[in-house]
Amino acid sequence: MRAAGQKPALHIDTLRDDARLRLWRHRGRSRRLVVSFSGVGRDRSQPPRLEFGRTASANGRDHVLYIADPARSWLNQPGLIEEIAGLVETEAAQLGATQVVAMGHSLGGFSALVLGGFTRVDVALAISPQYSLDPSVAPDENRWMMFRQHFPGLRISQAADHMAPSTQHYILFGKHYREAPQRRLMRPAPNAACFLLPKVRHDSVVKLHEAGILDEVVQLAFAGRSRRLRQLLAERMQAVALTAPGTPDPEDLA
């Protein structure tokens, strides 16, 4: 028997754990499949861990595939993104999912943006993502060099090349100068709602959590509630929304 206010246990199965891919699954009860990508992780001597356990699953309600790229290749391992897309398609078919969404922070945000170019993704939420680690695209980016130097080749030069027109993207960036090499590659568009968070560095997830709105931000994005998301971020984070000229609100198109 659970104590009052105690959250129910979240059952997550490990499906795979090798040098190429780490994969976990939570089976929920909705018709939504969430693909939650892990970032680089804090301990670089260990492979990335599962991230956004309860947040991605809406406290257990939604089905989730949790995915980590152990080599931290930004999906550049040969055939890796195609393999992930196949796993997502198989899971969605087995579940009869009516919505497929993706999310992640940093490397995970990059992966969420890219996935829609390889399989159906209705909504992608990218928090402080990299757009590119290609020196020809982001020559002033000097972070993550210890991983970048081991890339087997840049199959995926930049996320923008794979952001599907049919996917609604929500992209959040801190305004700290260290984020500039990636942030300047951001392009608001009818299917890309972009937000700048003042006084935030690459620690955007921590700041959203401290503001008490991380879970709500995720759910508003997945539901396509752009107007309410914009209001919430402005009220609690003093965020500024960037929009392309003439961009309609996705809620107005529903």
Coordinates of C-alpha atoms in Angstrom, one line a residue:
M1 CA 0.0 0.0 0.0
R2 CA 1.4 3.4 -1.0
A3 CA 1.7 6.2 1.5
A4 CA -0.4 9.3 0.8
G5 CA 1.2 11.4 -2.0
Q6 CA 3.6 8.7 -2.9
K7 CA 4.0 8.2 -6.7
P8 CA 3.4 4.7 -8.1
A9 CA 6.3 2.7 -9.2
L10 CA 7.4 3.2 -12.8
H11 CA 8.2 -0.1 -14.5
I12 CA 11.0 0.2 -17.1
D13 CA 12.4 -2.8 -18.9
T14 CA 16.0 -2.9 -20.3
L15 CA 15.7 -4.1 -23.9
R16 CA 19.3 -3.6 -25.0
D17 CA 22.6 -2.4 -23.5
D18 CA 25.7 -2.6 -25.7
A19 CA 28.3 -0.4 -27.2
R20 CA 26.0 0.7 -30.1
L21 CA 22.7 1.3 -28.4
R22 CA 21.1 1.5 -25.0
L23 CA 17.3 0.9 -25.1
W24 CA 14.6 0.8 -22.4
R25 CA 10.9 0.6 -22.6
H26 CA 8.0 1.6 -20.4
R27 CA 4.5 0.4 -21.3
G28 CA 1.8 2.8 -20.4
R29 CA -1.9 2.9 -21.0
S30 CA -2.4 5.8 -23.5
R31 CA -2.2 5.8 -27.3
R32 CA 0.9 8.0 -27.3
L33 CA 4.4 6.7 -27.9
V34 CA 7.2 9.0 -26.5
V35 CA 10.8 8.6 -27.8
S36 CA 13.0 10.0 -25.1
F37 CA 16.7 10.5 -26.0
S38 CA 19.4 10.8 -23.5
G39 CA 22.1 13.5 -23.6
V40 CA 25.8 13.2 -23.1
G41 CA 25.5 12.6 -19.4
R42 CA 27.5 14.0 -16.5
D43 CA 30.0 11.2 -16.1
R44 CA 31.8 11.0 -19.4
S45 CA 33.6 7.8 -18.3
Q46 CA 30.2 6.0 -18.3
P47 CA 27.7 5.6 -21.1
P48 CA 24.7 7.9 -21.0
R49 CA 21.9 6.9 -18.6
L50 CA 18.2 6.8 -19.1
E51 CA 16.7 10.4 -18.8
F52 CA 13.3 11.9 -18.2
G53 CA 11.8 8.7 -16.7
R54 CA 8.6 10.0 -15.2
T55 CA 8.6 13.3 -17.2
A56 CA 8.5 11.5 -20.6
S57 CA 5.9 9.0 -19.5
A58 CA 3.6 11.6 -17.8
N59 CA 4.1 9.7 -14.5
G60 CA 3.5 6.3 -16.2
R61 CA 0.6 7.1 -18.4
D62 CA 2.3 7.2 -21.8
H63 CA 4.4 4.5 -23.5
V64 CA 8.1 5.4 -23.8
L65 CA 11.1 4.2 -25.6
Y66 CA 14.2 5.6 -23.8
I67 CA 17.2 5.7 -26.1
A68 CA 20.9 6.5 -25.5
D69 CA 23.8 6.7 -28.0
P70 CA 26.7 5.1 -25.9
A71 CA 29.4 6.3 -28.4
R72 CA 28.0 9.8 -28.2
S73 CA 28.2 9.9 -32.0
W74 CA 25.3 12.3 -32.5
L75 CA 23.6 9.4 -34.4
N76 CA 26.6 9.3 -36.8
Q77 CA 27.3 5.6 -36.2
P78 CA 26.7 3.8 -39.6
G79 CA 23.0 2.8 -39.8
L80 CA 22.2 3.9 -36.2
I81 CA 19.4 6.4 -37.0
E82 CA 17.8 3.9 -39.4
E83 CA 17.9 1.2 -36.8
I84 CA 16.3 3.5 -34.2
A85 CA 13.6 4.6 -36.7
G86 CA 12.8 0.9 -37.3
L87 CA 12.5 0.2 -33.5
V88 CA 10.2 3.2 -33.2
E89 CA 8.0 2.0 -36.1
T90 CA 7.8 -1.5 -34.7
E91 CA 6.9 -0.3 -31.2
A92 CA 4.3 2.2 -32.6
A93 CA 2.7 -0.6 -34.7
Q94 CA 2.5 -3.0 -31.8
L95 CA 0.9 -0.4 -29.5
G96 CA -1.5 1.0 -32.2
A97 CA -0.1 4.4 -31.2
T98 CA -2.1 7.3 -32.6
Q99 CA 0.7 9.9 -31.8
V100 CA 4.5 9.5 -31.8
V101 CA 6.5 12.3 -30.2
A102 CA 10.2 12.7 -29.4
M103 CA 12.1 14.7 -26.8
G104 CA 15.5 15.3 -25.3
H105 CA 18.1 17.7 -24.0
S106 CA 21.5 18.5 -25.7
L107 CA 22.5 15.5 -27.7
G108 CA 19.0 14.1 -26.9
G109 CA 17.5 17.3 -28.3
F110 CA 19.5 17.0 -31.5
S111 CA 18.3 13.4 -31.8
A112 CA 14.7 14.4 -31.3
L113 CA 15.0 17.0 -34.1
V114 CA 16.6 14.5 -36.5
L115 CA 14.3 11.5 -35.9
G116 CA 11.4 13.0 -37.9
G117 CA 13.5 12.9 -41.0
F118 CA 13.6 9.1 -40.8
T119 CA 10.2 8.1 -39.4
R120 CA 6.9 9.6 -38.4
V121 CA 7.2 12.1 -35.5
D122 CA 4.2 14.3 -34.8
V123 CA 5.9 16.5 -32.2
A124 CA 9.6 17.0 -31.3
L125 CA 10.6 18.9 -28.2
A126 CA 14.3 19.8 -28.2
I127 CA 15.8 21.5 -25.1
S128 CA 19.1 23.2 -25.6
P129 CA 19.9 20.9 -28.6
Q130 CA 22.9 21.0 -30.8
Y131 CA 22.1 21.8 -34.4
S132 CA 25.5 20.7 -35.6
L133 CA 28.9 19.7 -34.5
D134 CA 30.2 20.0 -38.1
P135 CA 33.1 22.5 -38.1
S136 CA 32.0 23.8 -41.5
V137 CA 28.5 24.6 -40.0
A138 CA 29.4 25.6 -36.4
P139 CA 33.1 26.7 -36.6
D140 CA 32.9 28.5 -33.3
E141 CA 31.7 25.5 -31.3
N142 CA 34.4 24.2 -29.1
R143 CA 32.4 22.0 -26.7
W144 CA 32.2 18.2 -26.9
M145 CA 35.5 18.0 -28.8
M146 CA 36.5 14.9 -26.9
F147 CA 33.6 13.1 -28.6
R148 CA 33.6 14.9 -31.9
Q149 CA 37.2 13.8 -32.7
H150 CA 36.1 10.2 -32.6
F151 CA 33.1 10.5 -35.0
P152 CA 33.2 7.9 -37.8
G153 CA 32.2 10.5 -40.3
L154 CA 29.5 13.1 -40.3
R155 CA 26.5 11.4 -42.0
I156 CA 24.3 13.9 -40.2
S157 CA 25.9 17.3 -40.6
Q158 CA 23.1 19.3 -39.1
A159 CA 19.7 18.7 -37.6
A160 CA 18.0 21.2 -39.9
D161 CA 18.6 18.9 -42.8
H162 CA 16.3 16.3 -41.3
M163 CA 13.6 18.4 -39.5
A164 CA 10.5 17.1 -41.3
P165 CA 7.9 19.5 -42.5
S166 CA 5.2 17.3 -41.0
T167 CA 6.7 17.5 -37.5
Q168 CA 5.8 20.3 -35.1
H169 CA 9.1 21.3 -33.4
Y170 CA 9.4 23.1 -30.0
I171 CA 12.9 24.3 -29.3
L172 CA 14.2 26.0 -26.1
F173 CA 17.5 27.7 -25.7
G174 CA 19.2 29.5 -22.9
K175 CA 20.5 33.0 -23.8
H176 CA 23.9 32.5 -22.3
Y177 CA 26.7 33.3 -24.7
R178 CA 28.1 29.8 -24.6
E179 CA 24.9 28.6 -26.3
A180 CA 25.4 31.1 -29.2
P181 CA 27.2 28.7 -31.6
Q182 CA 24.1 26.5 -31.7
R183 CA 21.5 29.0 -31.0
R184 CA 22.4 31.1 -34.0
L185 CA 21.6 28.1 -36.2
M186 CA 18.0 28.1 -34.9
R187 CA 15.4 29.2 -37.5
P188 CA 11.8 29.9 -36.4
A189 CA 9.3 28.5 -38.9
P190 CA 5.6 27.6 -39.1
N191 CA 6.5 24.2 -37.8
A192 CA 9.3 25.4 -35.4
A193 CA 8.3 27.3 -32.3
C194 CA 11.5 28.7 -30.7
F195 CA 12.0 30.1 -27.2
L196 CA 14.9 32.0 -25.5
L197 CA 15.3 31.6 -21.8
P198 CA 17.1 34.5 -20.0
K199 CA 19.7 33.7 -17.3
V200 CA 19.9 30.1 -18.6
R201 CA 23.0 28.3 -19.9
H202 CA 23.0 24.7 -21.0
D203 CA 21.3 23.8 -17.7
S204 CA 17.8 24.5 -19.2
V205 CA 16.3 21.3 -17.9
V206 CA 17.5 22.1 -14.3
K207 CA 16.1 25.6 -14.6
L208 CA 12.7 24.4 -15.9
H209 CA 12.6 21.9 -13.0
E210 CA 13.5 24.5 -10.5
A211 CA 10.7 26.7 -11.8
G212 CA 8.3 23.8 -11.3
I213 CA 7.2 23.7 -14.9
L214 CA 9.3 21.0 -16.6
D215 CA 6.5 18.4 -16.8
E216 CA 3.9 20.9 -17.9
V217 CA 6.2 22.2 -20.6
V218 CA 6.6 18.7 -22.0
Q219 CA 2.9 18.0 -21.9
L220 CA 1.9 21.3 -23.5
A221 CA 4.4 20.7 -26.3
F222 CA 3.2 17.1 -26.9
A223 CA -0.4 18.4 -27.1
G224 CA 0.5 21.2 -29.5
R225 CA -0.7 23.9 -27.1
S226 CA 1.7 26.5 -28.4
R227 CA -0.2 29.5 -27.1
R228 CA -0.3 28.2 -23.5
L229 CA 3.3 27.0 -23.7
R230 CA 4.3 30.5 -24.8
Q231 CA 2.4 32.1 -21.9
L232 CA 3.8 29.7 -19.3
L233 CA 7.4 30.2 -20.4
A234 CA 6.9 33.9 -20.4
E235 CA 5.3 34.0 -17.0
R236 CA 7.7 31.6 -15.2
M237 CA 10.9 32.0 -17.1
Q238 CA 10.6 35.5 -18.8
A239 CA 11.1 33.6 -22.0
V240 CA 10.9 35.3 -25.4
A241 CA 9.2 33.5 -28.3
L242 CA 10.8 33.9 -31.7
T243 CA 8.5 33.5 -34.7
A244 CA 9.0 33.7 -38.4
P245 CA 7.0 36.5 -40.1
G246 CA 3.5 35.4 -40.8
T247 CA 3.8 32.2 -38.8
P248 CA 0.4 30.9 -37.7
D249 CA -0.1 29.5 -34.2
P250 CA -0.4 25.7 -34.6
E251 CA -3.4 25.8 -32.2
D252 CA -5.2 28.0 -34.7
L253 CA -4.7 25.3 -37.4
A254 CA -6.2 22.5 -35.3

